Every structure is written in C-alpha cells, then in structure tokens.
C-alpha cells in the first residue's frame, strides 16, 4: 500500500503535532502518552494506516504500534509468505 492510497483526511491524528509520534524512543510515545494509543484504536482508518505502516514506516509510532511491533509483524508476514511459496 502506498501513502497516497490511505484516506489520511479521515485520520483521528489529523492536525495533531507529529512530534508526539516521534519521541526520543517510540516506547516513550507508547507508554507515556496513552492518548496516542486511544486515538489510534478509535481511528476510522486504522486498518489502512496499519497496512501502510507495517510495510513502509521504520520510525515513529504508527497505527498504535511501536517500531519494534511493526518490525516483528513484518518478520512474521515475510516468513508466512516464504512458506506459502
């Protein structure tokens, strides 16, 4: 999924200061600011954002996930794809 394929106009985080999603560590964003997690969990485009973020975003807090969480999901999906081939 490409950035242009996501309906960002409907995102719950639209207009929120993006620095909040790129704190010193994304764990800090995840744990220190539960508002971000809540915002993401209630977002109308969460599924689109998650699909985009898993494959395209290396840094920051996206779709309610830390960098490490997305990295783990990518690794699992790649293993499944290899085994399916």
mmCIF file of N, CA and C in Angstrom:
data_model
loop_
_atom_site.group_PDB
_atom_site.id
_atom_site.type_symbol
_atom_site.label_atom_id
_atom_site.label_comp_id
_atom_site.label_asym_id
_atom_site.label_seq_id
_atom_site.Cartn_x
_atom_site.Cartn_y
_atom_site.Cartn_z
ATOM 1 N N UNK A 1 0.856 -1.177 0.000
ATOM 2 C CA UNK A 1 0.000 0.000 0.000
ATOM 3 C C UNK A 1 0.903 1.242 0.000
ATOM 4 N N UNK A 2 0.524 2.194 -0.812
ATOM 5 C CA UNK A 2 1.268 3.451 -0.909
ATOM 6 C C UNK A 2 0.633 4.513 -0.018
ATOM 7 N N UNK A 3 1.407 5.521 0.321
ATOM 8 C CA UNK A 3 0.926 6.627 1.148
ATOM 9 C C UNK A 3 -0.341 7.239 0.540
ATOM 10 N N UNK A 4 -0.338 7.395 -0.768
ATOM 11 C CA UNK A 4 -1.456 8.025 -1.471
ATOM 12 C C UNK A 4 -2.733 7.190 -1.411
ATOM 13 N N UNK A 5 -2.608 5.909 -1.099
ATOM 14 C CA UNK A 5 -3.766 5.016 -1.054
ATOM 15 C C UNK A 5 -4.546 5.110 0.257
ATOM 16 N N UNK A 6 -3.987 5.799 1.243
ATOM 17 C CA UNK A 6 -4.623 5.908 2.558
ATOM 18 C C UNK A 6 -5.432 7.203 2.624
ATOM 19 N N UNK A 7 -6.621 7.125 3.190
ATOM 20 C CA UNK A 7 -7.507 8.283 3.313
ATOM 21 C C UNK A 7 -7.132 9.096 4.554
ATOM 22 N N UNK A 8 -5.979 9.755 4.510
ATOM 23 C CA UNK A 8 -5.451 10.481 5.655
ATOM 24 C C UNK A 8 -6.372 11.601 6.128
ATOM 25 N N UNK A 9 -7.219 12.099 5.269
ATOM 26 C CA UNK A 9 -8.140 13.182 5.647
ATOM 27 C C UNK A 9 -9.087 12.745 6.771
ATOM 28 N N UNK A 10 -9.339 11.451 6.889
ATOM 29 C CA UNK A 10 -10.254 10.918 7.907
ATOM 30 C C UNK A 10 -9.535 10.452 9.164
ATOM 31 N N UNK A 11 -8.209 10.547 9.193
ATOM 32 C CA UNK A 11 -7.422 10.033 10.318
ATOM 33 C C UNK A 11 -7.701 10.812 11.601
ATOM 34 N N UNK A 12 -7.798 10.092 12.700
ATOM 35 C CA UNK A 12 -8.015 10.733 14.003
ATOM 36 C C UNK A 12 -6.865 11.643 14.396
ATOM 37 N N UNK A 13 -5.674 11.359 13.917
ATOM 38 C CA UNK A 13 -4.498 12.149 14.285
ATOM 39 C C UNK A 13 -4.303 13.365 13.391
ATOM 40 N N UNK A 14 -5.167 13.556 12.434
ATOM 41 C CA UNK A 14 -5.033 14.700 11.534
ATOM 42 C C UNK A 14 -5.012 15.988 12.353
ATOM 43 N N UNK A 15 -3.970 16.776 12.167
ATOM 44 C CA UNK A 15 -3.845 18.040 12.879
ATOM 45 C C UNK A 15 -3.096 17.950 14.198
ATOM 46 N N UNK A 16 -2.776 16.734 14.633
ATOM 47 C CA UNK A 16 -2.027 16.555 15.879
ATOM 48 C C UNK A 16 -0.548 16.791 15.592
ATOM 49 N N UNK A 17 0.133 17.409 16.522
ATOM 50 C CA UNK A 17 1.559 17.680 16.380
ATOM 51 C C UNK A 17 2.310 16.366 16.156
ATOM 52 N N UNK A 18 2.941 16.236 15.011
ATOM 53 C CA UNK A 18 3.589 14.968 14.660
ATOM 54 C C UNK A 18 4.769 14.639 15.559
ATOM 55 N N UNK A 19 5.347 15.623 16.230
ATOM 56 C CA UNK A 19 6.458 15.352 17.150
ATOM 57 C C UNK A 19 6.057 14.339 18.220
ATOM 58 N N UNK A 20 4.794 14.303 18.589
ATOM 59 C CA UNK A 20 4.327 13.348 19.601
ATOM 60 C C UNK A 20 4.531 11.901 19.158
ATOM 61 N N UNK A 21 4.526 11.664 17.869
ATOM 62 C CA UNK A 21 4.662 10.320 17.334
ATOM 63 C C UNK A 21 6.116 9.928 17.110
ATOM 64 N N UNK A 22 7.009 10.879 17.311
ATOM 65 C CA UNK A 22 8.438 10.645 17.111
ATOM 66 C C UNK A 22 9.226 11.124 18.325
ATOM 67 N N UNK A 23 8.891 10.617 19.482
ATOM 68 C CA UNK A 23 9.606 10.982 20.699
ATOM 69 C C UNK A 23 10.973 10.324 20.701
ATOM 70 N N UNK A 24 11.736 10.566 21.745
ATOM 71 C CA UNK A 24 13.093 10.021 21.836
ATOM 72 C C UNK A 24 13.107 8.530 21.497
ATOM 73 N N UNK A 25 12.180 7.813 22.071
ATOM 74 C CA UNK A 25 12.002 6.403 21.698
ATOM 75 C C UNK A 25 10.516 6.217 21.455
ATOM 76 N N UNK A 26 10.164 5.329 20.549
ATOM 77 C CA UNK A 26 8.740 5.131 20.303
ATOM 78 C C UNK A 26 8.091 4.426 21.476
ATOM 79 N N UNK A 27 8.887 3.722 22.305
ATOM 80 C CA UNK A 27 8.334 3.147 23.520
ATOM 81 C C UNK A 27 7.825 4.262 24.424
ATOM 82 N N UNK A 28 8.557 5.366 24.437
ATOM 83 C CA UNK A 28 8.149 6.530 25.206
ATOM 84 C C UNK A 28 6.787 7.028 24.710
ATOM 85 N N UNK A 29 6.622 7.091 23.418
ATOM 86 C CA UNK A 29 5.337 7.513 22.856
ATOM 87 C C UNK A 29 4.236 6.542 23.259
ATOM 88 N N UNK A 30 4.558 5.257 23.243
ATOM 89 C CA UNK A 30 3.577 4.222 23.551
ATOM 90 C C UNK A 30 3.181 4.246 25.018
ATOM 91 N N UNK A 31 4.155 4.363 25.897
ATOM 92 C CA UNK A 31 3.869 4.246 27.323
ATOM 93 C C UNK A 31 3.533 5.575 27.995
ATOM 94 N N UNK A 32 4.191 6.634 27.590
ATOM 95 C CA UNK A 32 3.997 7.913 28.252
ATOM 96 C C UNK A 32 2.714 8.589 27.792
ATOM 97 N N UNK A 33 2.291 8.327 26.592
ATOM 98 C CA UNK A 33 1.122 9.022 26.072
ATOM 99 C C UNK A 33 0.027 8.036 25.660
ATOM 100 N N UNK A 34 -0.759 7.567 26.628
ATOM 101 C CA UNK A 34 -1.842 6.635 26.293
ATOM 102 C C UNK A 34 -2.883 7.257 25.363
ATOM 103 N N UNK A 35 -2.877 8.577 25.284
ATOM 104 C CA UNK A 35 -3.802 9.249 24.370
ATOM 105 C C UNK A 35 -3.530 8.841 22.919
ATOM 106 N N UNK A 36 -2.260 8.647 22.575
ATOM 107 C CA UNK A 36 -1.927 8.221 21.212
ATOM 108 C C UNK A 36 -2.509 6.852 20.918
ATOM 109 N N UNK A 37 -2.353 5.929 21.867
ATOM 110 C CA UNK A 37 -2.894 4.586 21.665
ATOM 111 C C UNK A 37 -4.408 4.633 21.524
ATOM 112 N N UNK A 38 -5.054 5.421 22.365
ATOM 113 C CA UNK A 38 -6.516 5.544 22.308
ATOM 114 C C UNK A 38 -6.944 6.162 20.980
ATOM 115 N N UNK A 39 -6.240 7.210 20.571
ATOM 116 C CA UNK A 39 -6.557 7.874 19.305
ATOM 117 C C UNK A 39 -6.470 6.875 18.152
ATOM 118 N N UNK A 40 -5.409 6.099 18.130
ATOM 119 C CA UNK A 40 -5.234 5.118 17.065
ATOM 120 C C UNK A 40 -6.302 4.029 17.121
ATOM 121 N N UNK A 41 -6.593 3.550 18.315
ATOM 122 C CA UNK A 41 -7.547 2.439 18.430
ATOM 123 C C UNK A 41 -8.948 2.829 17.982
ATOM 124 N N UNK A 42 -9.271 4.098 18.055
ATOM 125 C CA UNK A 42 -10.604 4.579 17.662
ATOM 126 C C UNK A 42 -10.624 5.210 16.265
ATOM 127 N N UNK A 43 -9.509 5.168 15.579
ATOM 128 C CA UNK A 43 -9.395 5.836 14.286
ATOM 129 C C UNK A 43 -10.187 5.107 13.198
ATOM 130 N N UNK A 44 -10.923 5.848 12.363
ATOM 131 C CA UNK A 44 -11.703 5.216 11.294
ATOM 132 C C UNK A 44 -10.850 4.620 10.171
ATOM 133 N N UNK A 45 -9.574 4.989 10.109
ATOM 134 C CA UNK A 45 -8.729 4.423 9.047
ATOM 135 C C UNK A 45 -7.628 3.530 9.620
ATOM 136 N N UNK A 46 -7.833 3.010 10.815
ATOM 137 C CA UNK A 46 -6.807 2.214 11.479
ATOM 138 C C UNK A 46 -6.294 1.082 10.601
ATOM 139 N N UNK A 47 -7.159 0.356 9.949
ATOM 140 C CA UNK A 47 -6.712 -0.769 9.124
ATOM 141 C C UNK A 47 -5.835 -0.308 7.963
ATOM 142 N N UNK A 48 -6.227 0.768 7.305
ATOM 143 C CA UNK A 48 -5.417 1.318 6.205
ATOM 144 C C UNK A 48 -4.070 1.787 6.723
ATOM 145 N N UNK A 49 -4.086 2.518 7.820
ATOM 146 C CA UNK A 49 -2.860 3.050 8.395
ATOM 147 C C UNK A 49 -1.942 1.906 8.815
ATOM 148 N N UNK A 50 -2.507 0.890 9.437
ATOM 149 C CA UNK A 50 -1.707 -0.252 9.891
ATOM 150 C C UNK A 50 -1.041 -0.949 8.715
ATOM 151 N N UNK A 51 -1.808 -1.214 7.662
ATOM 152 C CA UNK A 51 -1.231 -1.879 6.493
ATOM 153 C C UNK A 51 -0.104 -1.041 5.892
ATOM 154 N N UNK A 52 -0.352 0.247 5.753
ATOM 155 C CA UNK A 52 0.687 1.133 5.219
ATOM 156 C C UNK A 52 1.919 1.128 6.131
ATOM 157 N N UNK A 53 1.704 1.321 7.428
ATOM 158 C CA UNK A 53 2.811 1.473 8.377
ATOM 159 C C UNK A 53 3.662 0.215 8.490
ATOM 160 N N UNK A 54 3.042 -0.947 8.486
ATOM 161 C CA UNK A 54 3.802 -2.188 8.620
ATOM 162 C C UNK A 54 4.835 -2.312 7.517
ATOM 163 N N UNK A 55 4.468 -1.970 6.300
ATOM 164 C CA UNK A 55 5.368 -2.178 5.165
ATOM 165 C C UNK A 55 6.208 -0.968 4.792
ATOM 166 N N UNK A 56 5.846 0.226 5.301
ATOM 167 C CA UNK A 56 6.518 1.436 4.823
ATOM 168 C C UNK A 56 7.181 2.306 5.878
ATOM 169 N N UNK A 57 6.832 2.158 7.124
ATOM 170 C CA UNK A 57 7.365 3.065 8.144
ATOM 171 C C UNK A 57 8.306 2.346 9.101
ATOM 172 N N UNK A 58 9.523 2.834 9.158
ATOM 173 C CA UNK A 58 10.538 2.250 10.027
ATOM 174 C C UNK A 58 10.591 2.960 11.369
ATOM 175 N N UNK A 59 10.333 4.254 11.384
ATOM 176 C CA UNK A 59 10.466 5.055 12.596
ATOM 177 C C UNK A 59 9.129 5.592 13.066
ATOM 178 N N UNK A 60 9.039 5.848 14.347
ATOM 179 C CA UNK A 60 7.872 6.501 14.907
ATOM 180 C C UNK A 60 6.780 5.547 15.354
ATOM 181 N N UNK A 61 5.755 6.144 15.883
ATOM 182 C CA UNK A 61 4.587 5.441 16.407
ATOM 183 C C UNK A 61 3.482 5.561 15.370
ATOM 184 N N UNK A 62 3.110 4.453 14.748
ATOM 185 C CA UNK A 62 2.118 4.439 13.670
ATOM 186 C C UNK A 62 1.056 3.385 13.959
ATOM 187 N N UNK A 63 -0.193 3.728 13.708
ATOM 188 C CA UNK A 63 -1.311 2.770 13.798
ATOM 189 C C UNK A 63 -1.340 2.068 15.151
ATOM 190 N N UNK A 64 -0.968 2.785 16.194
ATOM 191 C CA UNK A 64 -0.985 2.218 17.532
ATOM 192 C C UNK A 64 0.159 1.256 17.802
ATOM 193 N N UNK A 65 1.171 1.258 16.948
ATOM 194 C CA UNK A 65 2.275 0.309 17.077
ATOM 195 C C UNK A 65 3.621 1.017 17.164
ATOM 196 N N UNK A 66 4.499 0.435 17.949
ATOM 197 C CA UNK A 66 5.864 0.927 18.037
ATOM 198 C C UNK A 66 6.656 0.396 16.850
ATOM 199 N N UNK A 67 7.849 0.934 16.682
ATOM 200 C CA UNK A 67 8.744 0.463 15.615
ATOM 201 C C UNK A 67 8.994 -1.032 15.771
ATOM 202 N N UNK A 68 9.253 -1.455 16.989
ATOM 203 C CA UNK A 68 9.557 -2.866 17.257
ATOM 204 C C UNK A 68 8.355 -3.763 16.931
ATOM 205 N N UNK A 69 7.166 -3.337 17.290
ATOM 206 C CA UNK A 69 5.976 -4.133 16.992
ATOM 207 C C UNK A 69 5.798 -4.303 15.484
ATOM 208 N N UNK A 70 5.989 -3.222 14.738
ATOM 209 C CA UNK A 70 5.863 -3.318 13.283
ATOM 210 C C UNK A 70 6.948 -4.210 12.701
ATOM 211 N N UNK A 71 8.154 -4.098 13.234
ATOM 212 C CA UNK A 71 9.265 -4.928 12.770
ATOM 213 C C UNK A 71 8.946 -6.411 12.998
ATOM 214 N N UNK A 72 8.410 -6.746 14.153
ATOM 215 C CA UNK A 72 8.050 -8.137 14.458
ATOM 216 C C UNK A 72 6.954 -8.642 13.522
ATOM 217 N N UNK A 73 5.966 -7.819 13.253
ATOM 218 C CA UNK A 73 4.871 -8.209 12.352
ATOM 219 C C UNK A 73 5.407 -8.427 10.942
ATOM 220 N N UNK A 74 6.258 -7.510 10.465
ATOM 221 C CA UNK A 74 6.866 -7.674 9.132
ATOM 222 C C UNK A 74 7.606 -8.996 9.026
ATOM 223 N N UNK A 75 8.385 -9.315 10.050
ATOM 224 C CA UNK A 75 9.165 -10.558 10.031
ATOM 225 C C UNK A 75 8.237 -11.774 9.966
ATOM 226 N N UNK A 76 7.171 -11.776 10.747
ATOM 227 C CA UNK A 76 6.217 -12.893 10.731
ATOM 228 C C UNK A 76 5.540 -13.016 9.369
ATOM 229 N N UNK A 77 5.133 -11.893 8.804
ATOM 230 C CA UNK A 77 4.467 -11.923 7.495
ATOM 231 C C UNK A 77 5.410 -12.412 6.409
ATOM 232 N N UNK A 78 6.657 -11.985 6.452
ATOM 233 C CA UNK A 78 7.635 -12.446 5.451
ATOM 234 C C UNK A 78 7.871 -13.942 5.565
ATOM 235 N N UNK A 79 7.938 -14.456 6.797
ATOM 236 C CA UNK A 79 8.104 -15.911 6.974
ATOM 237 C C UNK A 79 6.913 -16.663 6.390
ATOM 238 N N UNK A 80 5.711 -16.158 6.637
ATOM 239 C CA UNK A 80 4.499 -16.803 6.079
ATOM 240 C C UNK A 80 4.524 -16.800 4.559
ATOM 241 N N UNK A 81 4.939 -15.662 3.985
ATOM 242 C CA UNK A 81 4.997 -15.558 2.533
ATOM 243 C C UNK A 81 6.019 -16.537 1.945
ATOM 244 N N UNK A 82 7.155 -16.686 2.602
ATOM 245 C CA UNK A 82 8.169 -17.625 2.141
ATOM 246 C C UNK A 82 7.673 -19.062 2.220
ATOM 247 N N UNK A 83 6.980 -19.393 3.271
ATOM 248 C CA UNK A 83 6.486 -20.760 3.462
ATOM 249 C C UNK A 83 5.331 -21.074 2.516
ATOM 250 N N UNK A 84 4.598 -20.048 2.111
ATOM 251 C CA UNK A 84 3.464 -20.243 1.206
ATOM 252 C C UNK A 84 3.917 -20.448 -0.244
ATOM 253 N N UNK A 85 5.117 -19.995 -0.544
ATOM 254 C CA UNK A 85 5.607 -20.058 -1.926
ATOM 255 C C UNK A 85 6.075 -21.430 -2.311
#
